[in-house]
mmCIF file of C-alpha atoms and ligand atoms in Angstrom:
data_model
loop_
_atom_site.group_PDB
_atom_site.id
_atom_site.type_symbol
_atom_site.label_atom_id
_atom_site.label_comp_id
_atom_site.label_asym_id
_atom_site.label_seq_id
_atom_site.Cartn_x
_atom_site.Cartn_y
_atom_site.Cartn_z
ATOM 1 C CA MET A 129 26.239 -52.343 -42.189
ATOM 2 C CA ALA A 130 27.496 -48.502 -42.319
ATOM 3 C CA LYS A 131 25.840 -46.864 -44.995
ATOM 4 C CA THR A 132 25.115 -43.164 -43.634
ATOM 5 C CA ALA A 133 26.819 -40.601 -41.292
ATOM 6 C CA ASN A 134 25.051 -42.063 -38.249
ATOM 7 C CA GLN A 135 25.449 -45.737 -38.892
ATOM 8 C CA LEU A 136 29.274 -44.414 -38.463
ATOM 9 C CA PHE A 137 28.483 -42.741 -35.102
ATOM 10 C CA GLU A 138 27.000 -45.698 -33.854
ATOM 11 C CA HIS A 139 29.965 -47.936 -35.371
ATOM 12 C CA HIS A 140 32.536 -45.164 -33.671
ATOM 13 C CA LEU A 141 30.290 -45.354 -30.830
ATOM 14 C CA ARG A 142 30.279 -48.974 -29.736
ATOM 15 C CA GLU A 143 34.439 -48.899 -30.996
ATOM 16 C CA MET A 144 34.878 -46.576 -28.404
ATOM 17 C CA TYR A 145 32.555 -48.341 -25.536
ATOM 18 C CA ASP A 146 34.524 -51.906 -26.103
ATOM 19 C CA ALA A 147 37.908 -49.615 -25.900
ATOM 20 C CA GLU A 148 37.104 -48.081 -22.359
ATOM 21 C CA GLN A 149 36.422 -51.272 -21.132
ATOM 22 C CA LYS A 150 39.206 -52.688 -22.018
ATOM 23 C CA MET A 151 41.489 -49.676 -21.218
ATOM 24 C CA VAL A 152 39.981 -50.181 -17.377
ATOM 25 C CA ARG A 153 41.563 -53.676 -17.484
ATOM 26 C CA ALA A 154 44.597 -51.824 -18.433
ATOM 27 C CA LEU A 155 44.846 -49.464 -16.286
ATOM 28 C CA ARG A 156 44.545 -51.578 -13.112
ATOM 29 C CA THR A 157 46.857 -54.240 -14.538
ATOM 30 C CA MET A 158 49.719 -51.783 -14.829
ATOM 31 C CA ALA A 159 48.589 -50.103 -11.415
ATOM 32 C CA ARG A 160 49.561 -53.683 -10.584
ATOM 33 C CA LYS A 161 53.127 -53.916 -12.112
ATOM 34 C CA ALA A 162 54.289 -50.358 -12.144
ATOM 35 C CA THR A 163 56.996 -49.978 -9.145
ATOM 36 C CA ASN A 164 56.935 -45.681 -9.290
ATOM 37 C CA ARG A 165 54.068 -45.621 -6.547
ATOM 38 C CA LYS A 166 52.795 -41.852 -8.538
ATOM 39 C CA LEU A 167 52.233 -43.967 -11.816
ATOM 40 C CA SER A 168 50.661 -46.408 -10.214
ATOM 41 C CA ALA A 169 48.020 -44.352 -8.464
ATOM 42 C CA GLY A 170 48.029 -42.272 -11.746
ATOM 43 C CA PHE A 171 46.601 -45.811 -13.040
ATOM 44 C CA THR A 172 44.266 -46.654 -10.116
ATOM 45 C CA ARG A 173 42.918 -42.829 -10.599
ATOM 46 C CA HIS A 174 42.384 -42.996 -14.440
ATOM 47 C CA ALA A 175 40.887 -46.481 -13.823
ATOM 48 C CA LYS A 176 38.292 -44.752 -11.977
ATOM 49 C CA THR A 177 37.850 -42.134 -14.445
ATOM 50 C CA THR A 178 37.110 -44.443 -17.040
ATOM 51 C CA GLU A 179 34.663 -46.628 -15.485
ATOM 52 C CA ARG A 180 32.308 -42.923 -15.638
ATOM 53 C CA GLN A 181 33.748 -42.164 -19.103
ATOM 54 C CA VAL A 182 32.455 -46.128 -19.597
ATOM 55 C CA LYS A 183 28.864 -45.161 -18.192
ATOM 56 C CA ARG A 184 28.958 -41.649 -20.057
ATOM 57 C CA LEU A 185 28.814 -43.573 -22.629
ATOM 58 C CA GLU A 186 26.095 -45.427 -21.916
ATOM 59 C CA ARG A 187 24.012 -41.952 -21.313
ATOM 60 C CA VAL A 188 25.239 -41.574 -25.118
ATOM 61 C CA PHE A 189 23.444 -44.798 -26.608
ATOM 62 C CA LYS A 190 20.739 -44.032 -24.229
ATOM 63 C CA ALA A 191 19.955 -41.154 -25.576
ATOM 64 C CA VAL A 192 20.253 -42.104 -29.227
ATOM 65 C CA GLY A 193 17.850 -45.162 -28.584
ATOM 66 C CA ARG A 194 20.268 -47.844 -28.651
ATOM 67 C CA LYS A 195 21.653 -50.140 -26.763
ATOM 68 C CA PRO A 196 25.135 -50.130 -25.757
ATOM 69 C CA ARG A 197 27.222 -52.573 -27.622
ATOM 70 C CA ARG A 198 30.342 -52.774 -27.967
ATOM 71 C CA GLN A 199 32.344 -53.751 -31.018
ATOM 72 C CA THR A 200 36.354 -55.068 -31.514
ATOM 73 C CA CYS A 201 38.607 -52.122 -30.784
ATOM 74 C CA ALA A 202 41.282 -53.344 -32.707
ATOM 75 C CA GLY A 203 43.164 -50.203 -32.350
ATOM 76 C CA MET A 204 43.155 -50.599 -28.344
ATOM 77 C CA ASP A 205 43.916 -54.196 -28.983
ATOM 78 C CA GLY A 206 47.290 -53.600 -30.614
ATOM 79 C CA LEU A 207 48.006 -50.744 -28.033
ATOM 80 C CA ILE A 208 47.497 -53.285 -25.251
ATOM 81 C CA GLU A 209 49.206 -56.203 -26.984
ATOM 82 C CA GLU A 210 52.448 -54.090 -27.180
ATOM 83 C CA TYR A 211 52.121 -53.373 -23.298
ATOM 84 C CA SER A 212 51.893 -56.489 -22.604
ATOM 85 C CA THR A 213 54.149 -58.027 -25.083
ATOM 86 C CA PHE A 214 56.980 -56.179 -23.821
ATOM 87 C CA ALA A 215 56.063 -56.808 -19.992
ATOM 88 C CA ARG A 216 55.830 -60.217 -20.987
ATOM 89 C CA GLU A 217 59.089 -61.252 -23.296
ATOM 90 C CA GLU A 218 61.593 -58.280 -23.054
ATOM 91 C CA LYS A 219 62.465 -59.143 -19.286
ATOM 92 C CA PRO A 220 62.085 -55.171 -18.294
ATOM 93 C CA GLU A 221 64.252 -54.048 -15.317
ATOM 94 C CA LYS A 222 61.386 -51.722 -12.537
ATOM 95 C CA SER A 223 62.387 -48.698 -13.960
ATOM 96 C CA VAL A 224 62.020 -49.736 -17.648
ATOM 97 C CA LEU A 225 58.787 -51.439 -17.525
ATOM 98 C CA ASP A 226 57.720 -47.947 -15.866
ATOM 99 C CA ALA A 227 58.963 -45.974 -18.738
ATOM 100 C CA PHE A 228 57.406 -48.346 -21.121
ATOM 101 C CA SER A 229 54.071 -47.881 -19.042
ATOM 102 C CA ALA A 230 53.341 -44.523 -18.963
ATOM 103 C CA GLU A 231 54.703 -43.988 -22.492
ATOM 104 C CA ALA A 232 51.735 -46.912 -23.412
ATOM 105 C CA GLY A 233 49.604 -44.538 -21.780
ATOM 106 C CA LEU A 234 50.006 -41.822 -23.182
ATOM 107 C CA LYS A 235 49.751 -43.692 -26.808
ATOM 108 C CA ALA A 236 46.347 -44.784 -25.724
ATOM 109 C CA GLU A 237 45.166 -41.273 -24.621
ATOM 110 C CA HIS A 238 45.952 -39.809 -28.039
ATOM 111 C CA TYR A 239 44.583 -42.883 -29.645
ATOM 112 C CA GLU A 240 41.240 -41.692 -27.849
ATOM 113 C CA ILE A 241 41.636 -37.798 -28.091
ATOM 114 C CA VAL A 242 41.384 -38.787 -32.141
ATOM 115 C CA ALA A 243 38.627 -40.670 -31.810
ATOM 116 C CA TYR A 244 36.593 -38.490 -29.507
ATOM 117 C CA LYS A 245 36.799 -35.259 -31.418
ATOM 118 C CA GLY A 246 35.441 -37.772 -34.698
ATOM 119 C CA LEU A 247 32.608 -38.784 -32.746
ATOM 120 C CA ILE A 248 32.326 -35.466 -31.492
ATOM 121 C CA ASP A 249 32.853 -34.050 -35.148
ATOM 122 C CA LEU A 250 29.881 -36.208 -36.371
ATOM 123 C CA ALA A 251 27.459 -36.001 -33.618
ATOM 124 C CA LYS A 252 27.735 -31.985 -34.522
ATOM 125 C CA GLN A 253 26.984 -33.088 -38.191
ATOM 126 C CA LEU A 254 23.601 -34.978 -36.568
ATOM 127 C CA GLY A 255 22.781 -32.084 -35.024
ATOM 128 C CA LEU A 256 22.930 -34.469 -31.876
ATOM 129 C CA LYS A 257 24.525 -31.474 -29.321
ATOM 130 C CA ASN A 258 23.507 -32.657 -25.983
ATOM 131 C CA GLU A 259 25.290 -36.308 -27.424
ATOM 132 C CA ALA A 260 28.342 -33.539 -28.576
ATOM 133 C CA SER A 261 28.430 -31.877 -24.564
ATOM 134 C CA LEU A 262 29.103 -35.526 -23.137
ATOM 135 C CA LEU A 263 31.272 -36.702 -25.644
ATOM 136 C CA LYS A 264 33.124 -33.510 -25.132
ATOM 137 C CA GLU A 265 34.050 -33.787 -21.361
ATOM 138 C CA THR A 266 35.184 -37.148 -22.300
ATOM 139 C CA LEU A 267 37.468 -35.331 -24.756
ATOM 140 C CA GLN A 268 38.525 -33.050 -21.613
ATOM 141 C CA GLU A 269 39.692 -35.803 -19.241
ATOM 142 C CA GLU A 270 41.112 -37.715 -22.123
ATOM 143 C CA GLU A 271 43.548 -34.418 -22.861
ATOM 144 C CA ALA A 272 43.892 -33.763 -19.392
ATOM 145 C CA THR A 273 44.985 -37.686 -19.073
ATOM 146 C CA SER A 274 47.161 -37.226 -21.558
ATOM 147 C CA ARG A 275 49.241 -34.317 -20.135
ATOM 148 C CA GLU A 276 49.892 -35.490 -16.971
ATOM 149 C CA LEU A 277 51.255 -38.478 -18.508
ATOM 150 C CA GLU A 278 53.263 -36.981 -20.918
ATOM 151 C CA GLN A 279 55.371 -35.122 -17.633
ATOM 152 C CA MET A 280 55.065 -38.943 -15.816
ATOM 153 C CA SER A 281 56.872 -40.133 -19.336
ATOM 154 C CA LYS A 282 59.330 -37.296 -19.446
ATOM 155 C CA LEU A 283 60.682 -37.695 -15.823
ATOM 156 C CA LEU A 284 60.378 -41.865 -15.923
ATOM 157 C CA GLY A 285 62.116 -41.329 -19.131
ATOM 158 C CA LYS A 286 65.394 -40.256 -17.181
ATOM 159 C CA SER A 287 65.091 -42.487 -14.209
ATOM 160 C CA MET A 288 66.042 -45.777 -16.231
ATOM 161 C CA PRO A 289 69.700 -46.728 -16.139
ATOM 162 C CA MET A 290 71.858 -46.404 -19.011
ATOM 163 C CA ASP A 291 73.962 -48.711 -20.687
ATOM 164 C CA ASP A 292 77.253 -47.430 -18.372
ATOM 165 C CA ASP A 293 75.263 -47.595 -15.605
ATOM 166 C CA ALA A 294 74.373 -51.432 -16.100
ATOM 167 C CA GLY A 295 77.815 -52.417 -16.213
ATOM 168 C CA ASP A 296 76.977 -55.291 -18.544
ATOM 169 C CA GLY A 297 79.537 -54.935 -20.896
ATOM 170 C CA GLN A 298 77.366 -53.594 -23.799
ATOM 171 C CA THR A 299 78.533 -50.821 -26.209
ATOM 172 C CA SER A 300 77.111 -47.512 -24.734
ATOM 173 C CA TRP A 301 75.710 -44.680 -27.908
ATOM 174 C CA SER A 302 78.294 -42.692 -27.789
ATOM 175 C CA SER A 303 81.070 -45.293 -28.261
ATOM 176 C CA GLY A 304 79.526 -46.873 -30.987
ATOM 177 C CA PHE A 305 75.312 -48.759 -29.168
ATOM 178 C CA SER A 306 74.447 -52.204 -30.712
ATOM 179 C CA LEU A 307 70.624 -52.487 -31.373
ATOM 180 C CA SER A 308 71.120 -56.195 -30.942
ATOM 181 C CA GLY A 309 71.485 -55.942 -27.475
ATOM 182 C CA LYS A 310 71.209 -59.914 -25.849
ATOM 183 C CA ALA A 311 70.444 -61.624 -29.031
HETATM 184 FE FE1 FE2 B 135 39.076 -43.066 -21.898
#
Protein backbone atom coordinates (compact mmCIF):
# COMPACT_ATOMS: atom_id res chain seq x y z
CA MET A 1 0.00 0.00 0.00
CA ALA A 2 1.34 3.39 -0.94
CA LYS A 3 -1.17 6.14 -0.38
CA THR A 4 1.01 8.79 1.21
CA ALA A 5 4.44 10.38 0.86
CA ASN A 6 5.46 8.52 4.03
CA GLN A 7 4.51 5.21 2.48
CA LEU A 8 6.33 6.07 -0.73
CA PHE A 9 9.41 6.91 1.33
CA GLU A 10 9.23 3.55 3.05
CA HIS A 11 8.70 1.76 -0.26
CA HIS A 12 11.79 3.36 -1.79
CA LEU A 13 13.77 2.69 1.36
CA ARG A 14 12.94 -1.01 1.09
CA GLU A 15 13.86 -1.03 -2.59
CA MET A 16 17.25 0.47 -1.84
CA TYR A 17 17.72 -1.98 1.02
CA ASP A 18 17.25 -4.72 -1.56
CA ALA A 19 19.34 -2.98 -4.24
CA GLU A 20 22.33 -2.42 -1.96
CA GLN A 21 22.38 -6.02 -0.80
CA LYS A 22 22.26 -7.20 -4.39
CA MET A 23 25.06 -4.77 -5.21
CA VAL A 24 27.31 -6.27 -2.52
CA ARG A 25 27.03 -9.68 -4.20
CA ALA A 26 27.34 -8.29 -7.74
CA LEU A 27 30.42 -6.23 -6.85
CA ARG A 28 32.11 -9.28 -5.36
CA THR A 29 31.34 -11.26 -8.52
CA MET A 30 32.66 -8.47 -10.73
CA ALA A 31 35.79 -8.17 -8.58
CA ARG A 32 36.41 -11.90 -9.01
CA LYS A 33 35.91 -11.80 -12.76
CA ALA A 34 37.87 -8.63 -13.44
CA THR A 35 41.33 -9.05 -14.93
CA ASN A 36 42.54 -5.49 -14.43
CA ARG A 37 43.90 -5.32 -10.87
CA LYS A 38 42.89 -1.74 -10.25
CA LEU A 39 39.34 -2.48 -11.38
CA SER A 40 39.13 -5.61 -9.26
CA ALA A 41 40.48 -3.82 -6.17
CA GLY A 42 38.02 -0.97 -6.81
CA PHE A 43 35.07 -3.37 -6.91
CA THR A 44 36.20 -5.02 -3.68
CA ARG A 45 36.50 -1.63 -2.02
CA HIS A 46 33.06 -0.63 -3.29
CA ALA A 47 31.59 -3.87 -1.97
CA LYS A 48 32.81 -2.89 1.51
CA THR A 49 31.41 0.63 1.15
CA THR A 50 28.13 -0.91 0.03
CA GLU A 51 28.01 -3.13 3.12
CA ARG A 52 28.23 0.03 5.21
CA GLN A 53 25.44 1.55 3.12
CA VAL A 54 23.23 -1.44 3.96
CA LYS A 55 23.88 -0.81 7.65
CA ARG A 56 23.16 2.88 7.20
CA LEU A 57 19.78 2.04 5.65
CA GLU A 58 19.04 -0.10 8.70
CA ARG A 59 19.70 2.96 10.84
CA VAL A 60 17.22 4.95 8.75
CA PHE A 61 14.58 2.20 9.14
CA LYS A 62 15.19 2.27 12.88
CA ALA A 63 14.96 6.05 13.02
CA VAL A 64 11.49 5.99 11.43
CA GLY A 65 10.41 3.12 13.67
CA ARG A 66 10.26 0.46 10.98
CA LYS A 67 11.77 -2.99 10.70
CA PRO A 68 14.26 -3.25 7.81
CA ARG A 69 12.47 -5.05 5.00
CA ARG A 70 13.41 -5.68 1.41
CA GLN A 71 11.23 -4.79 -1.56
CA THR A 72 12.46 -6.26 -4.85
CA CYS A 73 14.31 -3.58 -6.78
CA ALA A 74 13.49 -4.47 -10.37
CA GLY A 75 15.79 -1.74 -11.69
CA MET A 76 18.85 -3.23 -10.02
CA ASP A 77 17.77 -6.73 -11.04
CA GLY A 78 17.75 -5.55 -14.65
CA LEU A 79 21.20 -3.98 -14.43
CA ILE A 80 22.70 -7.08 -12.82
CA GLU A 81 21.01 -9.31 -15.39
CA GLU A 82 22.49 -7.18 -18.17
CA TYR A 83 25.98 -7.77 -16.80
CA SER A 84 25.62 -11.48 -16.14
CA THR A 85 23.99 -12.21 -19.49
CA PHE A 86 26.85 -10.48 -21.29
CA ALA A 87 29.51 -12.28 -19.23
CA ARG A 88 27.80 -15.63 -19.79
CA GLU A 89 26.71 -15.41 -23.39
CA GLU A 90 29.09 -13.15 -25.29
CA LYS A 91 32.33 -14.96 -24.43
CA PRO A 92 33.98 -11.60 -23.92
CA GLU A 93 37.70 -11.03 -24.27
CA LYS A 94 39.19 -10.23 -20.81
CA SER A 95 39.70 -6.56 -21.61
CA VAL A 96 36.20 -6.33 -23.11
CA LEU A 97 34.64 -7.84 -19.98
CA ASP A 98 36.62 -5.36 -17.87
CA ALA A 99 35.35 -2.43 -19.91
CA PHE A 100 31.81 -3.83 -19.74
CA SER A 101 32.05 -4.30 -15.96
CA ALA A 102 33.25 -0.75 -15.33
CA GLU A 103 30.36 0.50 -17.45
CA ALA A 104 27.88 -1.76 -15.64
CA GLY A 105 29.12 -0.49 -12.28
CA LEU A 106 28.75 3.07 -13.49
CA LYS A 107 25.17 2.45 -14.63
CA ALA A 108 24.33 1.01 -11.21
CA GLU A 109 25.88 4.03 -9.47
CA HIS A 110 23.83 6.41 -11.59
CA TYR A 111 20.68 4.45 -10.77
CA GLU A 112 21.49 4.68 -7.07
CA ILE A 113 22.30 8.38 -7.27
CA VAL A 114 18.88 9.15 -8.74
CA ALA A 115 17.17 6.91 -6.20
CA TYR A 116 18.97 8.48 -3.22
CA LYS A 117 18.29 12.00 -4.46
CA GLY A 118 14.59 11.13 -4.54
CA LEU A 119 14.74 9.59 -1.07
CA ILE A 120 16.53 12.64 0.34
CA ASP A 121 13.95 15.02 -1.14
CA LEU A 122 11.14 12.93 0.33
CA ALA A 123 12.85 12.77 3.72
CA LYS A 124 13.21 16.55 3.77
CA GLN A 125 9.59 16.99 2.75
CA LEU A 126 8.56 14.74 5.63
CA GLY A 127 10.72 16.68 8.08
CA LEU A 128 13.09 13.76 8.59
CA LYS A 129 16.26 15.81 8.90
CA ASN A 130 18.57 13.24 10.45
CA GLU A 131 17.42 10.57 8.05
CA ALA A 132 18.04 12.93 5.13
CA SER A 133 21.59 13.58 6.28
CA LEU A 134 22.28 9.87 6.73
CA LEU A 135 21.07 9.26 3.20
CA LYS A 136 23.19 12.15 2.00
CA GLU A 137 26.31 10.43 3.32
CA THR A 138 25.48 7.50 1.08
CA LEU A 139 24.71 9.77 -1.86
CA GLN A 140 28.14 11.36 -1.54
CA GLU A 141 29.78 7.94 -1.52
CA GLU A 142 27.84 6.96 -4.64
CA GLU A 143 28.93 10.14 -6.37
CA ALA A 144 32.59 9.54 -5.50
CA THR A 145 32.35 5.95 -6.75
CA SER A 146 30.67 7.13 -9.90
CA ARG A 147 33.52 9.56 -10.64
CA GLU A 148 36.05 6.79 -10.05
CA LEU A 149 34.23 4.33 -12.30
CA GLU A 150 33.83 6.93 -15.00
CA GLN A 151 37.60 7.32 -15.17
CA MET A 152 38.14 3.57 -15.09
CA SER A 153 35.57 3.12 -17.80
CA LYS A 154 37.31 5.62 -20.09
CA LEU A 155 40.69 4.02 -19.48
CA LEU A 156 39.49 0.46 -20.00
CA GLY A 157 37.55 1.47 -23.06
CA LYS A 158 40.86 2.36 -24.67
CA SER A 159 42.61 -0.89 -23.78
CA MET A 160 40.35 -3.18 -25.77
CA PRO A 161 41.60 -4.62 -29.06
CA MET A 162 39.91 -3.31 -32.18
CA ASP A 163 38.79 -5.25 -35.24
CA ASP A 164 42.06 -4.61 -37.08
CA ASP A 165 44.16 -5.89 -34.15
CA ALA A 166 42.04 -8.96 -33.58
CA GLY A 167 43.03 -10.29 -37.01
CA ASP A 168 39.86 -12.32 -37.26
CA GLY A 169 39.00 -11.02 -40.68
CA GLN A 170 36.16 -8.89 -39.43
CA THR A 171 35.46 -5.75 -41.32
CA SER A 172 36.65 -2.66 -39.48
CA TRP A 173 34.67 0.50 -38.88
CA SER A 174 36.59 2.47 -41.44
CA SER A 175 35.87 0.09 -44.27
CA GLY A 176 32.27 -0.65 -43.44
CA PHE A 177 31.72 -1.93 -39.95
CA SER A 178 29.31 -4.78 -39.68
CA LEU A 179 27.26 -5.23 -36.54
CA SER A 180 26.53 -8.83 -37.34
CA GLY A 181 29.87 -10.01 -35.91
CA LYS A 182 29.99 -13.74 -35.49
CA ALA A 183 26.32 -14.07 -36.43
FE1 LIG B 1 25.32 1.83 -3.02
